[in-house]
CSV table of C-alpha atoms and ligand atoms in Angstrom, one decimal:
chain,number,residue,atom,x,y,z
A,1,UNK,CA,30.8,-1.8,242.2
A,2,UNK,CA,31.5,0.7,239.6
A,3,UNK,CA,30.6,-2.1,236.9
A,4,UNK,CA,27.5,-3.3,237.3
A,5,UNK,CA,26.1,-6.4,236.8
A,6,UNK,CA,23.5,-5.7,234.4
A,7,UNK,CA,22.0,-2.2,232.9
A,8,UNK,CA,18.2,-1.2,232.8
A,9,UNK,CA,15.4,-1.4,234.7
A,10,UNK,CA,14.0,-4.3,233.1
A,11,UNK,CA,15.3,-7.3,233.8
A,12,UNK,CA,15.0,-8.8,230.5
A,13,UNK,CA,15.9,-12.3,230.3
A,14,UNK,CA,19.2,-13.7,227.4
A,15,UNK,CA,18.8,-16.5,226.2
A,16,UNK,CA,21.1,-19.5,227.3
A,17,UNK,CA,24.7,-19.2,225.8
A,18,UNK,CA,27.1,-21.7,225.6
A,19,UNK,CA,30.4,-20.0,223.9
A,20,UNK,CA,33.1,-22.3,222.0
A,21,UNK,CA,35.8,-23.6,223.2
A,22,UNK,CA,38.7,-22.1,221.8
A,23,UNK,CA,41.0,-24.4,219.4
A,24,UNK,CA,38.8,-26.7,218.2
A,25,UNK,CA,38.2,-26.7,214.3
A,26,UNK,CA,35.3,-25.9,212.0
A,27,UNK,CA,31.9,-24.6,212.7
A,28,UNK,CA,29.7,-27.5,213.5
A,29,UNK,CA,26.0,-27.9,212.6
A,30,UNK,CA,25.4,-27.7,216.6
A,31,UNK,CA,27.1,-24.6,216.8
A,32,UNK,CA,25.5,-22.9,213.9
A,33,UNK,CA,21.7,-24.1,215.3
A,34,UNK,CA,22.7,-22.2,218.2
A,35,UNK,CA,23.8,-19.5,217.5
A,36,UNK,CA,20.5,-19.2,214.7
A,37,UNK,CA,18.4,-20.0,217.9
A,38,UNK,CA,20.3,-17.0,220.0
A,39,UNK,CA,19.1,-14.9,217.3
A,40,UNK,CA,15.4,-15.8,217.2
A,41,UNK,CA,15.3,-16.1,220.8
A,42,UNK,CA,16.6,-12.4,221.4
A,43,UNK,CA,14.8,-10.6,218.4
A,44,UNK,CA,11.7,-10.1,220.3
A,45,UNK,CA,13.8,-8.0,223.3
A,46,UNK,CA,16.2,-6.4,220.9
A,47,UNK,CA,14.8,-5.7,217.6
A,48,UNK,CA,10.7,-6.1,218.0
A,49,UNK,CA,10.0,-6.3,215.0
A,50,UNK,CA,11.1,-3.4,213.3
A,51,UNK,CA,13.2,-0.3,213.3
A,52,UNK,CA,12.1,2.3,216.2
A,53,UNK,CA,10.1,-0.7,217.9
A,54,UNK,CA,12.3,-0.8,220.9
A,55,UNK,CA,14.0,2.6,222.4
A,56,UNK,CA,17.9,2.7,221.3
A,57,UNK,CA,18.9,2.8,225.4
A,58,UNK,CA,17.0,-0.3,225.8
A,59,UNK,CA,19.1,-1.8,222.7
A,60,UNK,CA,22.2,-0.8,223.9
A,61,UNK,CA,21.8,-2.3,227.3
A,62,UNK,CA,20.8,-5.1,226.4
A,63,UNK,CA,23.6,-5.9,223.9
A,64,UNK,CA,26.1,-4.8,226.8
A,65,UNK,CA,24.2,-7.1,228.8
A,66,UNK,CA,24.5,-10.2,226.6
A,67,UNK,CA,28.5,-8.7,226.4
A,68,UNK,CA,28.8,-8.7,230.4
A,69,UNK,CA,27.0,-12.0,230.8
A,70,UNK,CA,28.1,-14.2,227.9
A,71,UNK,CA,31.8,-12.7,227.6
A,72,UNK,CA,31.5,-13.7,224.1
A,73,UNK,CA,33.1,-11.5,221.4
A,74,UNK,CA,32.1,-13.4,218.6
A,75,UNK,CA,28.7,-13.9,219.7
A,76,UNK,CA,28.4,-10.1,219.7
A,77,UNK,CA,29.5,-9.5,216.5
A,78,UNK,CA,27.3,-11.9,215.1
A,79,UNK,CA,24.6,-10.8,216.4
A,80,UNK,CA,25.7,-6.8,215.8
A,81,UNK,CA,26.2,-7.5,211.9
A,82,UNK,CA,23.0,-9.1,212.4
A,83,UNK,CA,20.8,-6.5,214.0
A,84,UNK,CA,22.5,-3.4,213.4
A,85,UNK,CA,23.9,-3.7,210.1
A,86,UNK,CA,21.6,-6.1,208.1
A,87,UNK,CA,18.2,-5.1,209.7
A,88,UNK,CA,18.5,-1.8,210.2
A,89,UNK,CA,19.8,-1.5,206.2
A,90,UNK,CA,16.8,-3.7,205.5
A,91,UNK,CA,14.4,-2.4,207.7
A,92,UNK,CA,15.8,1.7,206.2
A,93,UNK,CA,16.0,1.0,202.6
A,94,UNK,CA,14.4,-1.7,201.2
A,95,UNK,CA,11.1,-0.3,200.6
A,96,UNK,CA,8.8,-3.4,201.8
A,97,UNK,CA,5.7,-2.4,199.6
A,98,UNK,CA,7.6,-3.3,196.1
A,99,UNK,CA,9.5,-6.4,196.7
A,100,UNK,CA,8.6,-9.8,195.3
A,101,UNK,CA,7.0,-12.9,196.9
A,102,UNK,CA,10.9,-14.6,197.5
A,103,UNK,CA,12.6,-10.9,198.6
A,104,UNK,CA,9.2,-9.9,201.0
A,105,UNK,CA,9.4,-13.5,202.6
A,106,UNK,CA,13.2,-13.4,203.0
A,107,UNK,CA,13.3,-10.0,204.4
A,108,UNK,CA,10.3,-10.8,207.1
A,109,UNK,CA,12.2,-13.9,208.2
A,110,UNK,CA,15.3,-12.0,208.9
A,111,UNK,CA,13.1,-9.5,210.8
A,112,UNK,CA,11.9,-11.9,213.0
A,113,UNK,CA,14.5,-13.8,214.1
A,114,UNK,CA,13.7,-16.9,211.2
A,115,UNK,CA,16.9,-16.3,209.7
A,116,UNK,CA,20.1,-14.9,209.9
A,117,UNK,CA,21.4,-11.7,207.7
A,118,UNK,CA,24.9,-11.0,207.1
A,119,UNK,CA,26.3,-7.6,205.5
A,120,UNK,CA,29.1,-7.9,202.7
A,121,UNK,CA,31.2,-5.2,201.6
A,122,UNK,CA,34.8,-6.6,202.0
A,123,UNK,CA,37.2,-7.2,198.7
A,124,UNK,CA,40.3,-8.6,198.4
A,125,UNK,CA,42.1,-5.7,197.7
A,126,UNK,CA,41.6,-3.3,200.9
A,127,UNK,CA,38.3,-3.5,202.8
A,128,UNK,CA,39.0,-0.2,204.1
A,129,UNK,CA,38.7,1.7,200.6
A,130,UNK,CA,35.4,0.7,199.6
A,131,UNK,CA,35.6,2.5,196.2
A,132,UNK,CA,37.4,-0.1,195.3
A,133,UNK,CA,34.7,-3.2,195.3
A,134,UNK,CA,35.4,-5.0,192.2
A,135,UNK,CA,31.9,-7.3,192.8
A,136,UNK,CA,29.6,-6.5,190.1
A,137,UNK,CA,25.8,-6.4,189.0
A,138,UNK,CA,24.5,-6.7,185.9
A,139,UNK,CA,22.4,-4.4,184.9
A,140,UNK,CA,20.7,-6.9,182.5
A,141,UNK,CA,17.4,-8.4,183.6
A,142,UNK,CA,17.2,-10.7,186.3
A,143,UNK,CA,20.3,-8.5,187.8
A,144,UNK,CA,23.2,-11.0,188.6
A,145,UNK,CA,25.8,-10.7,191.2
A,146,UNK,CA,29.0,-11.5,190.2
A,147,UNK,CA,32.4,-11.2,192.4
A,148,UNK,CA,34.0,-12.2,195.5
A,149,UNK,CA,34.0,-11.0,198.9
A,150,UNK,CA,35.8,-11.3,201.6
A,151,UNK,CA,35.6,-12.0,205.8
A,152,UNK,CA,31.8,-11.6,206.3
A,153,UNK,CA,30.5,-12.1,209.4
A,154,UNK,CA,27.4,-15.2,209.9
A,155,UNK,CA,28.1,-16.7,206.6
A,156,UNK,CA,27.5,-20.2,207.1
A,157,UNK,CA,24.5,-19.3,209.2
A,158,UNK,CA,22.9,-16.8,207.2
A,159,UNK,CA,19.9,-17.5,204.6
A,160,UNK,CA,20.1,-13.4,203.6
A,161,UNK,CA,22.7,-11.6,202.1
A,162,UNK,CA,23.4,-7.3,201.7
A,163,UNK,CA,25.8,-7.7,199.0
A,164,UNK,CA,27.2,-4.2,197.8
A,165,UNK,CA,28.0,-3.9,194.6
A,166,UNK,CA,28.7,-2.0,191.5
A,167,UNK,CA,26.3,-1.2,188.4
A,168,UNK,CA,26.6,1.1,185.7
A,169,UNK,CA,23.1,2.3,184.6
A,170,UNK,CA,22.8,3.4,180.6
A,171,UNK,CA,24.9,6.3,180.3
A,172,UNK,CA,26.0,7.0,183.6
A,173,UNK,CA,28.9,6.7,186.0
A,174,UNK,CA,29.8,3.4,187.9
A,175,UNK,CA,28.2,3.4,190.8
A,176,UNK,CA,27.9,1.2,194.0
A,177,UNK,CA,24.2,0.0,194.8
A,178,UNK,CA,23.2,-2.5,197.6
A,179,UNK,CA,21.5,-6.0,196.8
A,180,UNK,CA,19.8,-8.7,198.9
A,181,UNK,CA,20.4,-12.1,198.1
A,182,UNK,CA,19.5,-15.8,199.3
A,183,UNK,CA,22.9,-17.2,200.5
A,184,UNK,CA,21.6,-20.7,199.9
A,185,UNK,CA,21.0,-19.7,195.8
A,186,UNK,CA,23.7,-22.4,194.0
A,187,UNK,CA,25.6,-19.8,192.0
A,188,UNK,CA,26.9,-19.0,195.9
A,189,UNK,CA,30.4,-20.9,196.9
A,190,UNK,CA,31.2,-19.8,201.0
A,191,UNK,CA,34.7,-20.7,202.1
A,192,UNK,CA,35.0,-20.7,205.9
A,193,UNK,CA,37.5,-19.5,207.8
A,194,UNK,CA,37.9,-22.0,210.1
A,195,UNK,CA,39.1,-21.9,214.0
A,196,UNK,CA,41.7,-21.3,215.4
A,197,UNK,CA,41.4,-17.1,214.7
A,198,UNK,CA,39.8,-14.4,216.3
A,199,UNK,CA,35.8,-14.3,217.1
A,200,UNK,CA,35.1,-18.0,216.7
A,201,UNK,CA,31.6,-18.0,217.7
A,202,UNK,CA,31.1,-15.8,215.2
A,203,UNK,CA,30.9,-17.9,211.3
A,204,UNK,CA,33.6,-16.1,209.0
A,205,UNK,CA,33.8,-16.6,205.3
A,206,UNK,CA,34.3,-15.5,202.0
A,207,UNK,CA,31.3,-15.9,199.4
A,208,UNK,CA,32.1,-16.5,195.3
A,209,UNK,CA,28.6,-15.0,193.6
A,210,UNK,CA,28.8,-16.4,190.1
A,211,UNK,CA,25.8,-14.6,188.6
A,212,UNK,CA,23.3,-14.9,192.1
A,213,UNK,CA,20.4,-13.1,191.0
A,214,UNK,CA,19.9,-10.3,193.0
A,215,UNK,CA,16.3,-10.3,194.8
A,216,UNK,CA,16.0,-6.7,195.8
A,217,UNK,CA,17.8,-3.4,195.4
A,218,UNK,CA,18.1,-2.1,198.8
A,219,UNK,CA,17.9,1.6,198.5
A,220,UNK,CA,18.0,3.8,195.4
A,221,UNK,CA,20.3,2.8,192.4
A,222,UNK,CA,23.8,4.9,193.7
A,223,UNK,CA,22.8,4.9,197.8
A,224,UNK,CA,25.4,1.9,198.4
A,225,UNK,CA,27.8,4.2,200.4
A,226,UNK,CA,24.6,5.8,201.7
A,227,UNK,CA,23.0,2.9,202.9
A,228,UNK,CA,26.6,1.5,204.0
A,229,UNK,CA,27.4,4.3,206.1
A,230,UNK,CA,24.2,4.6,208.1
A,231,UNK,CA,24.1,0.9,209.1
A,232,UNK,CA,27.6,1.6,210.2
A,233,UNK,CA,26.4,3.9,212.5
A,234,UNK,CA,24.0,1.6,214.3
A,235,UNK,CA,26.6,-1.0,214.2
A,236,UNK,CA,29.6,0.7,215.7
A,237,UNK,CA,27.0,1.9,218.1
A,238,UNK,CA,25.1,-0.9,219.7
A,239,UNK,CA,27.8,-3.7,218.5
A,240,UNK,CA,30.3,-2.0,220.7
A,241,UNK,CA,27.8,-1.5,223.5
A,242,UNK,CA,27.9,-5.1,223.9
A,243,UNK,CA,31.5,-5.7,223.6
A,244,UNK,CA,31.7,-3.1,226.2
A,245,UNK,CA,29.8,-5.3,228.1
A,246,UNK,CA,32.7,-7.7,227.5
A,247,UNK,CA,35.3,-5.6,228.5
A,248,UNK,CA,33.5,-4.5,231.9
A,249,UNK,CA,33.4,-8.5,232.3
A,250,UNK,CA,37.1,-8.7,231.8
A,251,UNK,CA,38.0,-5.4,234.0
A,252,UNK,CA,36.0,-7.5,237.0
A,253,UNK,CA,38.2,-10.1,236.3
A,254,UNK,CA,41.3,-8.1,236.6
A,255,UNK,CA,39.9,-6.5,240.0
A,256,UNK,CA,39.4,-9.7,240.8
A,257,UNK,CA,43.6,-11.2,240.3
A,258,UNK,CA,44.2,-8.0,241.7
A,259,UNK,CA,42.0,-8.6,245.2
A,260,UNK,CA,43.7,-12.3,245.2
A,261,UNK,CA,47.1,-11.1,244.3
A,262,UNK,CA,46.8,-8.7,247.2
A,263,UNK,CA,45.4,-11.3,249.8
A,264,UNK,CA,48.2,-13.4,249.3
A,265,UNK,CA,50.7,-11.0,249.8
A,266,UNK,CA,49.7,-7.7,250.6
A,267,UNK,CA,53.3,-6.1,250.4
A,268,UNK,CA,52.6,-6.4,246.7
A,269,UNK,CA,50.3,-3.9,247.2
A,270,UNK,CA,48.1,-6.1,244.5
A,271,UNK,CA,51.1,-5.9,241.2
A,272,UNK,CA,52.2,-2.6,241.7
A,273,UNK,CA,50.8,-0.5,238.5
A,274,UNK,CA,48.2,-2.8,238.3
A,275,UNK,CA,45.7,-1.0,240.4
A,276,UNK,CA,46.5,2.1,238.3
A,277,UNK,CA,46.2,0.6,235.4
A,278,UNK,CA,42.5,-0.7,235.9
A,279,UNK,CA,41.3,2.5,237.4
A,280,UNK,CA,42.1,4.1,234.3
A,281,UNK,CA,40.8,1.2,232.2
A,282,UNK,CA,37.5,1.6,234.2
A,283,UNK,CA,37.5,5.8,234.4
A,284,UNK,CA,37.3,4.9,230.5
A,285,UNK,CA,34.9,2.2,230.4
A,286,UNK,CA,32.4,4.6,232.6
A,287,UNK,CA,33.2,7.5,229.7
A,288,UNK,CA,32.6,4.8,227.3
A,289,UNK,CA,29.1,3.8,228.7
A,290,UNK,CA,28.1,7.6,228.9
A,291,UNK,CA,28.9,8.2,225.4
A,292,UNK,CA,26.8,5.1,223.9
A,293,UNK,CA,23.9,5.9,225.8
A,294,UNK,CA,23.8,10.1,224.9
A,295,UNK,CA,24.3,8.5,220.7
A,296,UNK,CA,21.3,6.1,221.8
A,297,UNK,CA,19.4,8.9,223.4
A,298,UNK,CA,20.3,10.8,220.3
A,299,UNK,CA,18.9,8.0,217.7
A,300,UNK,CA,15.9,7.8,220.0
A,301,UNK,CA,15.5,11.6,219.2
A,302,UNK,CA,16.1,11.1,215.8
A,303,UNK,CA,19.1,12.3,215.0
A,304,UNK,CA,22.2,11.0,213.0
A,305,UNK,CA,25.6,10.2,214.9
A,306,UNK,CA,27.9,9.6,212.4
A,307,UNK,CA,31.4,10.8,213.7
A,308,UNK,CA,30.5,10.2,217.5
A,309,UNK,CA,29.6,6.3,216.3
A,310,UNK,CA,33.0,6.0,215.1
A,311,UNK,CA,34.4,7.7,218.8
A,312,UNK,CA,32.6,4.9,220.4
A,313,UNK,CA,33.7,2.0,218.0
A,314,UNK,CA,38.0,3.5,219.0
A,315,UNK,CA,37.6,3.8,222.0
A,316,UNK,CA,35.6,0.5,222.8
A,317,UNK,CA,37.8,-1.6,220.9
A,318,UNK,CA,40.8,-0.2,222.6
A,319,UNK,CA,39.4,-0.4,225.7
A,320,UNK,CA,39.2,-4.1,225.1
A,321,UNK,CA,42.5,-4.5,224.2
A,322,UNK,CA,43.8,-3.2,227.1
A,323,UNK,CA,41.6,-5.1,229.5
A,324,UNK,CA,42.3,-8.4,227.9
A,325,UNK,CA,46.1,-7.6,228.0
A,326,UNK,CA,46.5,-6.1,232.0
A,327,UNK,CA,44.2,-9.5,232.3
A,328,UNK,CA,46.8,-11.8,230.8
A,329,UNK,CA,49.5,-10.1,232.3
A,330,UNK,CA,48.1,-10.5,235.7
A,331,UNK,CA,47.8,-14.4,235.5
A,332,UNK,CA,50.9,-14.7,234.5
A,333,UNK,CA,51.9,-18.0,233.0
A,334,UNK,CA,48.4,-18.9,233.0
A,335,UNK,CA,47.8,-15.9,230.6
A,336,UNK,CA,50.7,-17.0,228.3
A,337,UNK,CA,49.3,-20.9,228.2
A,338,UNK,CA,45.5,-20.9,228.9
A,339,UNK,CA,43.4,-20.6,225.4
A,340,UNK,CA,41.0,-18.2,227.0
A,341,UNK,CA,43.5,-16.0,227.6
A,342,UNK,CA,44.8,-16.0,223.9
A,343,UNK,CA,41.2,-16.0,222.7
A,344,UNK,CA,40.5,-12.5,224.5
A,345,UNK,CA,43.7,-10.7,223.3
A,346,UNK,CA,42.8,-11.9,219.4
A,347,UNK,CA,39.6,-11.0,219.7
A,348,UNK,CA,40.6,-7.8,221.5
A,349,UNK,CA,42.7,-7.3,218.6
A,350,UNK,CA,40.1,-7.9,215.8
A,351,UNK,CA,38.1,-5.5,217.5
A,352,UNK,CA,40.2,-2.9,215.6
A,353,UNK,CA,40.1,-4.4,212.5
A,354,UNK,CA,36.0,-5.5,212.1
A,355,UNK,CA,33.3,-2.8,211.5
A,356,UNK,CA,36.0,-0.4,209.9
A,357,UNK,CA,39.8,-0.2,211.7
A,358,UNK,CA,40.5,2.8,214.2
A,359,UNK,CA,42.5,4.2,211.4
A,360,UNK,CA,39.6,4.8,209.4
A,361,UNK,CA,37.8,5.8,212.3
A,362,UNK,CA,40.3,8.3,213.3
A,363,UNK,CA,39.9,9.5,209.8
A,364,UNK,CA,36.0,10.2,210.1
A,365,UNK,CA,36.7,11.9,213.2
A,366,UNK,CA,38.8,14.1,211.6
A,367,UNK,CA,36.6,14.5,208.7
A,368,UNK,CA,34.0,16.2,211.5
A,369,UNK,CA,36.8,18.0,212.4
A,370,UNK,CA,36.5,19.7,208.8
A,371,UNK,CA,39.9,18.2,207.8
A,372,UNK,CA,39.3,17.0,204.3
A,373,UNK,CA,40.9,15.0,202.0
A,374,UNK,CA,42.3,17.9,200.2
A,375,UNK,CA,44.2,19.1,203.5
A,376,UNK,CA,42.0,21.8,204.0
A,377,UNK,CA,40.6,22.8,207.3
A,378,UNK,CA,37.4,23.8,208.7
B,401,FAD,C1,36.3,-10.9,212.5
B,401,FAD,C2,36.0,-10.0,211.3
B,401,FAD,C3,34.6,-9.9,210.9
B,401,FAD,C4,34.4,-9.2,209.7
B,401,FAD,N1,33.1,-9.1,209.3
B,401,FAD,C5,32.8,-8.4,208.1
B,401,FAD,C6,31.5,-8.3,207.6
B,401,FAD,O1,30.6,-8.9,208.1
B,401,FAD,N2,31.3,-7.6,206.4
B,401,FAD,C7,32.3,-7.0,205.8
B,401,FAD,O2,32.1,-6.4,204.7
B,401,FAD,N3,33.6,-7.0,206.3
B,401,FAD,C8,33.9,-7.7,207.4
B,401,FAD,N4,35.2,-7.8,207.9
B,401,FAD,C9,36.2,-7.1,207.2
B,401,FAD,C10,36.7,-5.8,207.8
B,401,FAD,O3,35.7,-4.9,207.7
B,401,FAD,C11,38.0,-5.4,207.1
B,401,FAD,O4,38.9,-6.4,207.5
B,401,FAD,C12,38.4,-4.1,207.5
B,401,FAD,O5,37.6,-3.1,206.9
B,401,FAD,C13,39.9,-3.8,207.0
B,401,FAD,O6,40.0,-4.2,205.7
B,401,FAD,P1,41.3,-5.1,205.3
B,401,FAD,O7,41.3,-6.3,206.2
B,401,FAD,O8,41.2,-5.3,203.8
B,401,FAD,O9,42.5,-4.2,205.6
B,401,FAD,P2,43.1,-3.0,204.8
B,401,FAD,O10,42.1,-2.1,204.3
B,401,FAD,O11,44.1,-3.6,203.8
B,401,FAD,O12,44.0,-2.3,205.9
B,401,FAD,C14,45.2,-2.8,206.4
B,401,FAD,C15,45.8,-1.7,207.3
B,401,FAD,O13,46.0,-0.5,206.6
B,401,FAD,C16,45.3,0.6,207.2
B,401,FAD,N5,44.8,1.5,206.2
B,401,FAD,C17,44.1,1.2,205.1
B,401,FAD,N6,43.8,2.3,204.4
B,401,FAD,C18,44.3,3.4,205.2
B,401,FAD,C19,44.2,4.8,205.0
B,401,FAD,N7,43.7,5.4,203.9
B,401,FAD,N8,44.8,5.5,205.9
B,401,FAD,C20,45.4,5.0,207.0
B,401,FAD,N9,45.5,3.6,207.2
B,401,FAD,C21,44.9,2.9,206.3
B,401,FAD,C22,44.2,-0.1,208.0
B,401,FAD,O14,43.7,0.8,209.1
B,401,FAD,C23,44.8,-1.3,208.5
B,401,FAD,O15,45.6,-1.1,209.6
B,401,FAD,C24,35.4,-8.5,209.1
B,401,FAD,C25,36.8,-8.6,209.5
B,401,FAD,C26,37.0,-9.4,210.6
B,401,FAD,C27,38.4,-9.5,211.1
């Protein structure tokens, strides 16, 4: 098979996954235990503890492993804003020698699987301009968070917080900084977004910080976009890895409708275009895979991959989409009535949305293009 069934050598064990069932409403306490359980279970293979304690190749194939085995979109982007957003911002920036007692312990527990991170940037009014964030820190003592944000990924689960915000310091511009906070503080209200909608094994809510205190600056007073952008590397890196791990489970699938469609009546010759259509879905898929693991190989060497991140996050997430729709199409009415099949073309769907949307991808792209802002060219 051109797909495999799993990538590496080692053959490194997931933990047991049951995903949601699609429709029902509300994120029980079961649900959230497990997927918190997932996390602690898997840190040890993915993360190890800290930054560069497992190669990036092995990190990738994992996470496309958990993709291929669990089929699970939401679980993936849980666990992606998880790993590669939270931790690696954590694990970068937040300078582990001056923290206090409550910020040290917090960040240790997310770095070893105790507790759950999530990543908030998100407003209101356009998450894809993020000079617009409204939330705000005072600059005061104690350093409150105050502001809403919107769609974050693992709130309900999470203990930790990377709240990005903006602070004005004595005589200087506004600028946006990066804070950790304890999700469980009272000033925090979450409002869930509750099933049915795309990713629901992933926890989705807004978060109202009335004043939270803020328990570290993560980075440098100004680094927000800094600090934003590099974990956005990582996550549209090793996030897509796994839910190209997903779409290779969904391509099998098709061959699969395809190889029954073709038994059954072989003048079909298997849905006319539909053999076409998945050897081009998996010529893309196999370009996909090559690309993640030369940007892993690249972060393994050191090296930031910026613009060819946001290559993998397009064409991942469109590779997805078309997978879960040549999929649907093939079962016919059962893709127009079964909830699985409605699940993967949402999710599919999101996947252009979450983690910055392909047209702000396209626009980085062009940026390493040298085509600025301004118009000009390289
Ligand atoms: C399942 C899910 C999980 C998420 N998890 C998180 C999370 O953990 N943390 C977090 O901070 N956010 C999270 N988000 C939010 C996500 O990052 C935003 O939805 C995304 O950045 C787009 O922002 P928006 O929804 O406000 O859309 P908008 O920014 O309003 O965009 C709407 C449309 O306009 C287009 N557009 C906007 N500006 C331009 C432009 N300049 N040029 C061309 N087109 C443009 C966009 O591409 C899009 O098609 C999540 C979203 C989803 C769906």
């Amino acid at each position: 098979m051109l797909i495999p069934d799993h990538r590496g050598l080692k053959d490194t064990s997931i933990p047991a996954w049951n995903p949601r069932t699609p429709g029902r409403t509300g994120h029980g306490a079961d649900e959230r235990t497990h997927l918190a359980q997932f996390v602690s279970e898997i840190t040890g293979i993915l993360w190890g503890g800290e930054w560069r304690a497992v190669p990036w190749l092995d990190r990738a194939q994992v996470m496309w492993n958990i993709g291929r085995r669990t089929r699970d979109q939401g679980l993936i982007v849980a666990l992606g804003t998880h790993f590669w957003a939270a931790n690696v911002a954590l694990a970068r920036f937040a300078g582990a020698g001056r923290l206090e007692p409550h910020a040290a312990s917090l960040i240790a527990d997310v770095s070893c699987g105790r507790e759950v991170a999530a990543f908030a940037m998100t407003e209101e009014n356009g998450g894809s301009n993020t000079t617009s964030i409204t939330t705000a820190v005072d600059g005061a003592a104690g350093k409150g968070v105050t502001g809403r944000k919107r769609y974050i990924s693992n709130v309900g689960v999470a203990a930790a917080g990377l709240v990005f915000a903006v602070e004005r310091s004595p005589g200087a511009e506004k600028s946006v900084s990066c804070h950790l906070v304890d999700l469980s503080d009272p000033s925090v209200t979450i409002f869930p977004h509750s099933p049915p909608r795309a990713l629901v094994s992933c926890p989705l809510a807004d978060i109202a910080f009335s004043g939270t205190p803020s328990l570290a600056q993560v980075g440098q007073f100004g680094q927000g976009p800094f600090i934003f952008n590099a974990a956005m590397e990582f996550e549209r890196t090793y996030m897509f890895a796994g839910l190209l791990g997903v779409a290779d489970s969904l391509l099998c699938d098709v061959a699969a409708e395809l190889g029954r469609a073709r038994s059954r009546d072989p003048g079909l010759n298997g849905f006319a275009g539909g053999p076409t259509e998945l050897a081009d879905l998996t010529a893309r898929s196999m370009a996909c895979w090559e690309l993640i693991a030369s940007v892993a190989a690249s972060h393994d060497s050191r090296q930031r991959e910026y613009y060819r991140a946001s290559a993998v996050k397009n064409l991942v997430s469109g590779l997805l989409l078309g997978s879960a729709s040549l999929l649907a199409r093939l079962r016919g009415a059962r893709g127009a009535t079964e909830p699985a099949s409605w699940q993967q073309l949402l999710d599919g769907h999101a996947s252009a949305t979450f983690s910055g949307t392909t047209e702000i991808q396209n626009m980085i792209i062009a940026r390493g293009m040298g085509i600025t802002r301004s118009g000009g060219g390289a």
